[in-house]
PDB file of C-alpha atoms and ligand atoms in Angstrom:
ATOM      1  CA  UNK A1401      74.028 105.592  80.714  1.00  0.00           C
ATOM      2  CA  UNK A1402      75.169 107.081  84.026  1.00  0.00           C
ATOM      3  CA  UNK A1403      71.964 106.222  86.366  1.00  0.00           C
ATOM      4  CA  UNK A1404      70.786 108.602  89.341  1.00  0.00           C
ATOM      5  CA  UNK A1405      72.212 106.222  92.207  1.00  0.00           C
ATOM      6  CA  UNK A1406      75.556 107.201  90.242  1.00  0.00           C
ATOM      7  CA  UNK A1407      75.254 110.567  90.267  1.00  0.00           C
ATOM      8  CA  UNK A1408      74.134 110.481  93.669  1.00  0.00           C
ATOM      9  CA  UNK A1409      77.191 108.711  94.757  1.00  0.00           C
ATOM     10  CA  UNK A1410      79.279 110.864  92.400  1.00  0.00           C
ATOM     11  CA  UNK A1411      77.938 113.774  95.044  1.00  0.00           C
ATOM     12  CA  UNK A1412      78.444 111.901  98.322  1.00  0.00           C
ATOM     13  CA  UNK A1413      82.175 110.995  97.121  1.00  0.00           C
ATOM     14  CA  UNK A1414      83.097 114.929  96.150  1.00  0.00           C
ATOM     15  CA  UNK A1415      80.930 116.218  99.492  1.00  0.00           C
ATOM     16  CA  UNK A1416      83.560 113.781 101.413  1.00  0.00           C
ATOM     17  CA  UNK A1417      86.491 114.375  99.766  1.00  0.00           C
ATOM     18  CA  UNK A1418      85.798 118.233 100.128  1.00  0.00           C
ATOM     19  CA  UNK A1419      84.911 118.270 103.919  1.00  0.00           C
ATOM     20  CA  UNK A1420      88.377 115.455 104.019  1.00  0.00           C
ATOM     21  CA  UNK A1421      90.053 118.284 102.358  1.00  0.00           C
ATOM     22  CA  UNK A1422      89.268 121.068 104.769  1.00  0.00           C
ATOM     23  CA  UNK A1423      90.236 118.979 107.988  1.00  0.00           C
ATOM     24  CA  UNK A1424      93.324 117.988 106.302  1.00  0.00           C
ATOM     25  CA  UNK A1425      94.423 121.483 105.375  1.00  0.00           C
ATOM     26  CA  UNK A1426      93.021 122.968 108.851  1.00  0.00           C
ATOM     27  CA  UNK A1427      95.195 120.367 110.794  1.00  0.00           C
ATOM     28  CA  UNK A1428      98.007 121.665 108.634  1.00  0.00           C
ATOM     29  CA  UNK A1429      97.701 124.797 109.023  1.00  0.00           C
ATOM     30  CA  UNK A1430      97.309 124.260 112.764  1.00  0.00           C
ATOM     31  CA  UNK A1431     100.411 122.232 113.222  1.00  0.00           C
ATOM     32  CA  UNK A1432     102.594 122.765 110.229  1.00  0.00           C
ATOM     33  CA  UNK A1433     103.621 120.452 108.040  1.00  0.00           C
ATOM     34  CA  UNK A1434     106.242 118.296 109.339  1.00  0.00           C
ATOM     35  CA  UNK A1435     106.913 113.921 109.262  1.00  0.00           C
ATOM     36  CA  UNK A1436     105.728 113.390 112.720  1.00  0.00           C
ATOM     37  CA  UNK A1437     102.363 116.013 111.838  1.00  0.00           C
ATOM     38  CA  UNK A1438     101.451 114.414 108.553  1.00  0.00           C
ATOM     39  CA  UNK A1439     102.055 110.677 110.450  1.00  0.00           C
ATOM     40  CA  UNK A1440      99.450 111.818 112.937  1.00  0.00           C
ATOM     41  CA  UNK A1441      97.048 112.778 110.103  1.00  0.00           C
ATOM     42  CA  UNK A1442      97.250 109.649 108.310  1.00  0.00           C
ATOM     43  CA  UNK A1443      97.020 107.707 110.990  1.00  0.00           C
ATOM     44  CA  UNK A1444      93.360 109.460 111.966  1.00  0.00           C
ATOM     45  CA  UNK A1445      92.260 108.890 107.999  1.00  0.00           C
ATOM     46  CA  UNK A1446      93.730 105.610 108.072  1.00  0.00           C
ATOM     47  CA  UNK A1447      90.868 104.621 111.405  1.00  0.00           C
ATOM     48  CA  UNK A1448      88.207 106.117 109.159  1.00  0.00           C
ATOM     49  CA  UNK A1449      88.468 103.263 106.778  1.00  0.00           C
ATOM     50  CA  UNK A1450      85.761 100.901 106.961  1.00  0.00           C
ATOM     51  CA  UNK A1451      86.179  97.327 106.942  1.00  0.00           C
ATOM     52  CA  UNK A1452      85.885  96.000 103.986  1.00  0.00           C
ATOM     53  CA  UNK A1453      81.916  95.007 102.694  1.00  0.00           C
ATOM     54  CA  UNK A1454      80.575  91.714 103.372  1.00  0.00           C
ATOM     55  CA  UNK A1455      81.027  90.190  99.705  1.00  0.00           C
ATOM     56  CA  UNK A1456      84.088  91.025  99.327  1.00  0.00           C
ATOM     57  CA  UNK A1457      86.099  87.784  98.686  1.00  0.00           C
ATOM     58  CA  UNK A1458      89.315  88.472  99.778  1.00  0.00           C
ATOM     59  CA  UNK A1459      90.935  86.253 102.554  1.00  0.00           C
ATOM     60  CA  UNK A1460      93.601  86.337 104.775  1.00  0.00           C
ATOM     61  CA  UNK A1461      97.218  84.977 102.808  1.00  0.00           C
ATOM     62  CA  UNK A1462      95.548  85.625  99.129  1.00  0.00           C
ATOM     63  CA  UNK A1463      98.277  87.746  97.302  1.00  0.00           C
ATOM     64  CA  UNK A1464      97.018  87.944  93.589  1.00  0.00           C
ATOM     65  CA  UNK A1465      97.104  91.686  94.345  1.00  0.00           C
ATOM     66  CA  UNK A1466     100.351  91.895  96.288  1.00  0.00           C
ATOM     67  CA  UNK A1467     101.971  91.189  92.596  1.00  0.00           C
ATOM     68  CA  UNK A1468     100.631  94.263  91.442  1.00  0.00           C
ATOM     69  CA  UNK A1469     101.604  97.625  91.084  1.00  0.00           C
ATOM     70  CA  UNK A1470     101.095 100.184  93.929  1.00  0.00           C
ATOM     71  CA  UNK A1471     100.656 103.479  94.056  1.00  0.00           C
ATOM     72  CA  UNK A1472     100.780 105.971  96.729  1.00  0.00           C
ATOM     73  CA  UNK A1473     101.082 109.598  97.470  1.00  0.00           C
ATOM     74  CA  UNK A1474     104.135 111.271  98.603  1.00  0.00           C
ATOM     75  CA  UNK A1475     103.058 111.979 102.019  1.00  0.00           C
ATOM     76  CA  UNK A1476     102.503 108.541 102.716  1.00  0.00           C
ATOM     77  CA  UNK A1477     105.538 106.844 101.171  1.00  0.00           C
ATOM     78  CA  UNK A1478     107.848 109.511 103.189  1.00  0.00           C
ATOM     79  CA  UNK A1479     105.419 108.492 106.706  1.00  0.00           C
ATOM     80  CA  UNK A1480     105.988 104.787 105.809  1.00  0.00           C
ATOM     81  CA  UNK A1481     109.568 105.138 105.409  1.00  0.00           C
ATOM     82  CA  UNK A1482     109.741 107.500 108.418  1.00  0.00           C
ATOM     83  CA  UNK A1483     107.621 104.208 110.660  1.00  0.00           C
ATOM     84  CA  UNK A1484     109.872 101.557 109.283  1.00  0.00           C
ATOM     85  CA  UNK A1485     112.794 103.246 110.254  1.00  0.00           C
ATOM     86  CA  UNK A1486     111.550 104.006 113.479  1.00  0.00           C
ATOM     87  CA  UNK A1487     109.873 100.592 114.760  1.00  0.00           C
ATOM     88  CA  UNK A1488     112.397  98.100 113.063  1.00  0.00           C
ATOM     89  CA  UNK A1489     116.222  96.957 114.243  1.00  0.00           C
ATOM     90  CA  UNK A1490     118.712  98.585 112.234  1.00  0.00           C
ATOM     91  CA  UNK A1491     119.025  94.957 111.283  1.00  0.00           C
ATOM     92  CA  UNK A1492     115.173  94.647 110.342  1.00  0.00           C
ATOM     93  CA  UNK A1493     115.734  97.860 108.305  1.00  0.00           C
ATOM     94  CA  UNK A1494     118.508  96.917 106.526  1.00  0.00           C
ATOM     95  CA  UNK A1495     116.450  93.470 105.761  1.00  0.00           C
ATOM     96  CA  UNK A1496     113.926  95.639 104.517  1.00  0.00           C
ATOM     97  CA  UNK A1497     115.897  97.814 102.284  1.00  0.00           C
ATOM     98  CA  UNK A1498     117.715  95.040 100.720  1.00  0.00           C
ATOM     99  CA  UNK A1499     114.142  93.404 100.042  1.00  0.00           C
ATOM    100  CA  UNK A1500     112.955  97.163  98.454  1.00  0.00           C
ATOM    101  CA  UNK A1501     116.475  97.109  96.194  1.00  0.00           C
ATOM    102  CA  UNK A1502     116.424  93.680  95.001  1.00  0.00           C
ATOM    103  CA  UNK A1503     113.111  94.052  93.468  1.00  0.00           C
ATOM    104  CA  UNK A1504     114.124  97.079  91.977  1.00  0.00           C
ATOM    105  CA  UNK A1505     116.586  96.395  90.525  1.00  0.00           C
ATOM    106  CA  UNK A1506     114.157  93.734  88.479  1.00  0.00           C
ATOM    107  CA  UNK A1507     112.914  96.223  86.491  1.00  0.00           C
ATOM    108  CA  UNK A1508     111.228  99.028  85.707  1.00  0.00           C
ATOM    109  CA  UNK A1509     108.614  99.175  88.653  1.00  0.00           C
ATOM    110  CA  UNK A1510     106.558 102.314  87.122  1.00  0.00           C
ATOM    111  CA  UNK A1511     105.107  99.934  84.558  1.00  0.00           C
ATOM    112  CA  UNK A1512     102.203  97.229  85.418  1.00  0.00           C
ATOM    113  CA  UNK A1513     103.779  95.379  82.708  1.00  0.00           C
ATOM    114  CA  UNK A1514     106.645  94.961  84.869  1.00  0.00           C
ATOM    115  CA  UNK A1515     104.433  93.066  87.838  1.00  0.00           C
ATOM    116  CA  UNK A1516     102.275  91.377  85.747  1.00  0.00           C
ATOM    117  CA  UNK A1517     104.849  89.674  83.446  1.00  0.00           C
ATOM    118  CA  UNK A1518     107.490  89.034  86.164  1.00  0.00           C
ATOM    119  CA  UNK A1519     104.746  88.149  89.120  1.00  0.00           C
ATOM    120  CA  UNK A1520     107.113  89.510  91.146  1.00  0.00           C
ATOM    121  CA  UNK A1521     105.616  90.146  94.557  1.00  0.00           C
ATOM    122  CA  UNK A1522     106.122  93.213  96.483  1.00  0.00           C
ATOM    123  CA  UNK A1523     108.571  93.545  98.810  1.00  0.00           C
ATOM    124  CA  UNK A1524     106.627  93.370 101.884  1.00  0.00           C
ATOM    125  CA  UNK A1525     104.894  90.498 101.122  1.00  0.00           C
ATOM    126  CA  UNK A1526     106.822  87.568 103.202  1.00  0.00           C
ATOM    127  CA  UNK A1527     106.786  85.021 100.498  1.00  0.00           C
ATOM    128  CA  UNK A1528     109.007  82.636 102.173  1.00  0.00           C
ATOM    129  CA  UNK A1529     107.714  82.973 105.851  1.00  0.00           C
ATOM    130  CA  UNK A1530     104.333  83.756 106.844  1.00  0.00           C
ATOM    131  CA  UNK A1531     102.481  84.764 103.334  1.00  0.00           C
ATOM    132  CA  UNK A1532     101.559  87.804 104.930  1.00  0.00           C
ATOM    133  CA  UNK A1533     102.327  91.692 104.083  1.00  0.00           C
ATOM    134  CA  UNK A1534     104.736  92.672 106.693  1.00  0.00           C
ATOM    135  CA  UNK A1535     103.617  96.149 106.764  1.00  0.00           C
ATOM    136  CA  UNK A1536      99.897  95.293 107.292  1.00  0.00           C
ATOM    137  CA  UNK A1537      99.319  98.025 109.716  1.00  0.00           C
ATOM    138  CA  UNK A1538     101.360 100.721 107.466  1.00  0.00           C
ATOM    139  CA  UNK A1539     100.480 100.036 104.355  1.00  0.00           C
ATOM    140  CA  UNK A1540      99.099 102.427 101.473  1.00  0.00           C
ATOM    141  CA  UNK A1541      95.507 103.837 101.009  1.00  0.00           C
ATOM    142  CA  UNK A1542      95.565 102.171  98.018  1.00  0.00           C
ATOM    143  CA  UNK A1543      96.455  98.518  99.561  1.00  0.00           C
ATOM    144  CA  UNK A1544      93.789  99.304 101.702  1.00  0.00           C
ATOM    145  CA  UNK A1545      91.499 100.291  98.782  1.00  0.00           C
ATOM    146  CA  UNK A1546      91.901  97.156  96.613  1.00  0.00           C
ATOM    147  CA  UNK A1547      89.574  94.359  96.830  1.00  0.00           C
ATOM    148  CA  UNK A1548      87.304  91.762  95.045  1.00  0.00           C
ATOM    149  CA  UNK A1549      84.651  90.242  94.472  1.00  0.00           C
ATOM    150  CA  UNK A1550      85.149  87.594  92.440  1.00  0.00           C
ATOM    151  CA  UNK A1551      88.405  85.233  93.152  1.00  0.00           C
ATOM    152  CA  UNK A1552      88.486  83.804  89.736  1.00  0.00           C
ATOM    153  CA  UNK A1553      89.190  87.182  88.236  1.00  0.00           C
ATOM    154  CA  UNK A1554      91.936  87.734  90.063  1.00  0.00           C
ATOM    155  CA  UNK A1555      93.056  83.831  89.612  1.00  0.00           C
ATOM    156  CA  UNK A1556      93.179  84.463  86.082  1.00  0.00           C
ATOM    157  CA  UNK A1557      94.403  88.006  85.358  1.00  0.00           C
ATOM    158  CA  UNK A1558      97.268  86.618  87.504  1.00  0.00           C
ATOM    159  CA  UNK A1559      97.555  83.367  85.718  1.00  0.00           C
ATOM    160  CA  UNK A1560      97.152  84.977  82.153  1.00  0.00           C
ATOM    161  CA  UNK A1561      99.717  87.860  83.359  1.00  0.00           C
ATOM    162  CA  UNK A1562      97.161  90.159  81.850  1.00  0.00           C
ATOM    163  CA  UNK A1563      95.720  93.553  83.391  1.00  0.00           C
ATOM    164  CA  UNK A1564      92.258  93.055  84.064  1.00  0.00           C
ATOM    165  CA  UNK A1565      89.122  94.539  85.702  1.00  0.00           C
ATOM    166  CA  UNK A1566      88.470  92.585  89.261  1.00  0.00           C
ATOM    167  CA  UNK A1567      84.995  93.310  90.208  1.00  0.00           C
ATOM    168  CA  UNK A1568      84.785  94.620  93.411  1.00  0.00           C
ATOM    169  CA  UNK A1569      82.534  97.372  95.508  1.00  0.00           C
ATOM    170  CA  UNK A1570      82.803 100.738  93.346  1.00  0.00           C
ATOM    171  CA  UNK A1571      81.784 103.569  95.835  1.00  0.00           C
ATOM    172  CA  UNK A1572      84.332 101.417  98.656  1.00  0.00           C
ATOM    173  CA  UNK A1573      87.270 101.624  96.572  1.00  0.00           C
ATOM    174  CA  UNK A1574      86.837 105.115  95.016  1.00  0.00           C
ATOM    175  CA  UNK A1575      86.072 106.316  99.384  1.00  0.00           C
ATOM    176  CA  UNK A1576      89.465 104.636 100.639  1.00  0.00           C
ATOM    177  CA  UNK A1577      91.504 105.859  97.790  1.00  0.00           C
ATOM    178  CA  UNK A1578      90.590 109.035  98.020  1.00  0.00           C
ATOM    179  CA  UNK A1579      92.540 109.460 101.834  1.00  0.00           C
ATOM    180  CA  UNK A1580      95.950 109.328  99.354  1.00  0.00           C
ATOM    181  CA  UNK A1581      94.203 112.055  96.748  1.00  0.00           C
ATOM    182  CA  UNK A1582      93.639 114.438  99.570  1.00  0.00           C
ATOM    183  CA  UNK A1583      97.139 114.033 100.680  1.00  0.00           C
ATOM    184  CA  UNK A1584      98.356 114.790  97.838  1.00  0.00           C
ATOM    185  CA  UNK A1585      96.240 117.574  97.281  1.00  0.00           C
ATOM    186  CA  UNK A1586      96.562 119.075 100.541  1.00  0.00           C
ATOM    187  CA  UNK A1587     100.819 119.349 100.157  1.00  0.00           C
ATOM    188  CA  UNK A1588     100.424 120.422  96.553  1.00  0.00           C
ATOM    189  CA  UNK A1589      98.159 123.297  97.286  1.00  0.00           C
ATOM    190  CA  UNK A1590     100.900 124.304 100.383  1.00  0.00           C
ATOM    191  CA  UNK A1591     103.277 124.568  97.436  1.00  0.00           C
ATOM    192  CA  UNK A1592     105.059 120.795  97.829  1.00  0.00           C
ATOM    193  CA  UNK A1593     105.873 118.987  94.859  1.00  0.00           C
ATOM    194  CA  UNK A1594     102.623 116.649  95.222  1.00  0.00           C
ATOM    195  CA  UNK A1595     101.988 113.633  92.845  1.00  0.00           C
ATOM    196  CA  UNK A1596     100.981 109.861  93.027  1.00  0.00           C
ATOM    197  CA  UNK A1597     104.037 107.904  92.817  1.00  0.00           C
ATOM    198  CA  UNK A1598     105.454 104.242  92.196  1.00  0.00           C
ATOM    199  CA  UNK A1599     105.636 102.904  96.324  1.00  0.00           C
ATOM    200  CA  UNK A1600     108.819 100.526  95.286  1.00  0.00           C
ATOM    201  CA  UNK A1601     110.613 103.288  93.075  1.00  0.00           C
ATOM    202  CA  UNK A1602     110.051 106.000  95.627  1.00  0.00           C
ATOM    203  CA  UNK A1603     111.125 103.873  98.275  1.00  0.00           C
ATOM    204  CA  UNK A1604     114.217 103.008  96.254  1.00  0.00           C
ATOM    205  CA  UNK A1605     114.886 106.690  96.157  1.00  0.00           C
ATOM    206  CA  UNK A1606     114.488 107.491 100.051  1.00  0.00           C
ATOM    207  CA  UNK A1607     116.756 103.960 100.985  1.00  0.00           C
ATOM    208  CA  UNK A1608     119.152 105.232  98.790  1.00  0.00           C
ATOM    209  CA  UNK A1609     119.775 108.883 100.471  1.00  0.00           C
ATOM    210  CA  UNK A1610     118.784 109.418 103.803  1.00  0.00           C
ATOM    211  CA  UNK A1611     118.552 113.232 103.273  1.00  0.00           C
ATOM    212  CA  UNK A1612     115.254 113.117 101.039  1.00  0.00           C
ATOM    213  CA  UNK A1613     112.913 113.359 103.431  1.00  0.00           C
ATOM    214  CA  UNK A1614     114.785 117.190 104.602  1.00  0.00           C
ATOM    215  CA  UNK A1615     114.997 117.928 100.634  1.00  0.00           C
ATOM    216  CA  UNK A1616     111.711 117.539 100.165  1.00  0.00           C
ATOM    217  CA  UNK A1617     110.587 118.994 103.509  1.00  0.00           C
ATOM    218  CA  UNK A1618     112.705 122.021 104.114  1.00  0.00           C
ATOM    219  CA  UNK A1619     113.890 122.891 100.869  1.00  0.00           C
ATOM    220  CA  UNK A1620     111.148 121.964  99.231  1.00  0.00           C
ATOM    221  CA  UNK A1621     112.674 119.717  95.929  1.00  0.00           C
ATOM    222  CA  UNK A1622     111.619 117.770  93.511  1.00  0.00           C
ATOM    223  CA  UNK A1623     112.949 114.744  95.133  1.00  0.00           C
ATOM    224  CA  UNK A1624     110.346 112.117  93.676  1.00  0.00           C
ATOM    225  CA  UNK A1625     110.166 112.693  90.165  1.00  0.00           C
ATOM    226  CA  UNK A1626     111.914 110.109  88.515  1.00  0.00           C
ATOM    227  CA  UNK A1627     108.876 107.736  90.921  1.00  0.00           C
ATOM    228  CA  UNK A1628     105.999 110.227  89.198  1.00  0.00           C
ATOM    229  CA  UNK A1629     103.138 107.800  88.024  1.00  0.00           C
ATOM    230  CA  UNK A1630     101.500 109.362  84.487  1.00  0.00           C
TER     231      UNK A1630
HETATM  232  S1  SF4 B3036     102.292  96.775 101.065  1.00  0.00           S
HETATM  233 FE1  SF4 B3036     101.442  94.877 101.879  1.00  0.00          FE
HETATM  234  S2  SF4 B3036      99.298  94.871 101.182  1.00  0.00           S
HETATM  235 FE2  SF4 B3036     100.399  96.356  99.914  1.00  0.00          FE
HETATM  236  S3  SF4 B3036     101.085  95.212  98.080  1.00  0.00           S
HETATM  237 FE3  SF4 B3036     102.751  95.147  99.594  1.00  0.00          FE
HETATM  238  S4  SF4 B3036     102.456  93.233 100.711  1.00  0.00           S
HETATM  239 FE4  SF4 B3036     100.513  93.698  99.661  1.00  0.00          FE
END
């Protein structure tokens, strides 16, 4: 039975996501919709996430979720890509790509099955140096988003290599997610091609041809659609 503090958060969430909506499309509108516009968006949602609850058991080199799959929104993978390219070496970025093609090449990312049977970690996540995501400061909504509260969960949904429900703050998660939905909103309602896609298959498809980022922007393709999450 849905109880009233539900529905009451139910309200909060869509009064949020509306008003989220209107600044997004405003500053848009305002400034057209260009890489360098949309990084200066994201970057102003990104400082309105809060830190996560007190509760929340997640610590500082725990990866259980870094072996999962991600999802993002087109706007963001494109900024990410756009940040990497311009803050890293061309030697860093070629690291980087080879690191986003490897595991790729592993399988079919798209599918959780994939992550949870391989435990393959995500590309960003320096396994063999500091155990940290090297991205930390760029990383998706939805990296941002995911937490716990209860460790054992995650120990054994990793352990098992079964999908499972981690426990965590409800209203926090759906709040911080939400930043990618109005994204990809936003760009669908400006007539983009605007869906939640795989991070490691669209990434694949923007390290592999550098003109994606004008396809998608000036001509307005399709680019992403073989990285489309169902
Ligand atoms: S981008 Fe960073 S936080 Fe997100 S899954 Fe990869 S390593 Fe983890």
């Amino acid at each position: 039975m849905t109880q009233p503090d539900d529905n009451r958060s139910k309200q909060l969430l869509a009064a949020h996501m509306a008003r989220g909506r209107e600044t997004l499309s405003d500053f848009l509108d305002t400034h057209g919709i260009s890489l360098p516009v949309l990084g200066v968006a994201m970057e102003q949602f990104t400082e309105s996430v809060f830190d996560l609850p007190e509760g929340a058991v997640c610590k500082k080199g725990c990866t259980y979720c870094c072996h999962l799959k991600v999802g993002v929104s087109i706007p963001e993978v494109l900024v990410i890509y756009n940040e990497l390219a311009g803050q890293t070496t061309p030697e860093g970025f070629e690291i980087l790509k080879e690191r986003v093609l490897t595991v790729a090449a592993k399988g079919n990312t798209l599918e959780e099955a994939f992550w949870l049977g391989s435990q393959t970690p995500c590309p960003f996540l320096d396994v063999d140096g500091s155990g940290l995501c090297m991205i930390y400061s760029l990383r998706p909504f939805s990296c941002r988003a995911y937490h716990s509260t209860d460790l054992v969960a995650c120990e054994k949904s990793f352990e098992l290599k079964r999908e499972a429900l981690i426990p965590c703050f409800p209203l926090y998660r759906a709040t911080t997610d939400m930043y990618a939905s109005l994204f990809t909103r936003v760009l669908a309602e400006k007539g983009f091609f605007s869906y939640q896609v795989g991070f490691v298959k669209a990434l694949e498809i923007l390290f592999q041809n550098e003109a994606v980022s004008d396809q998608y922007f000036i001509n307005k393709e399709d680019v992403f659609k073989t990285a489309k999450l169902d």
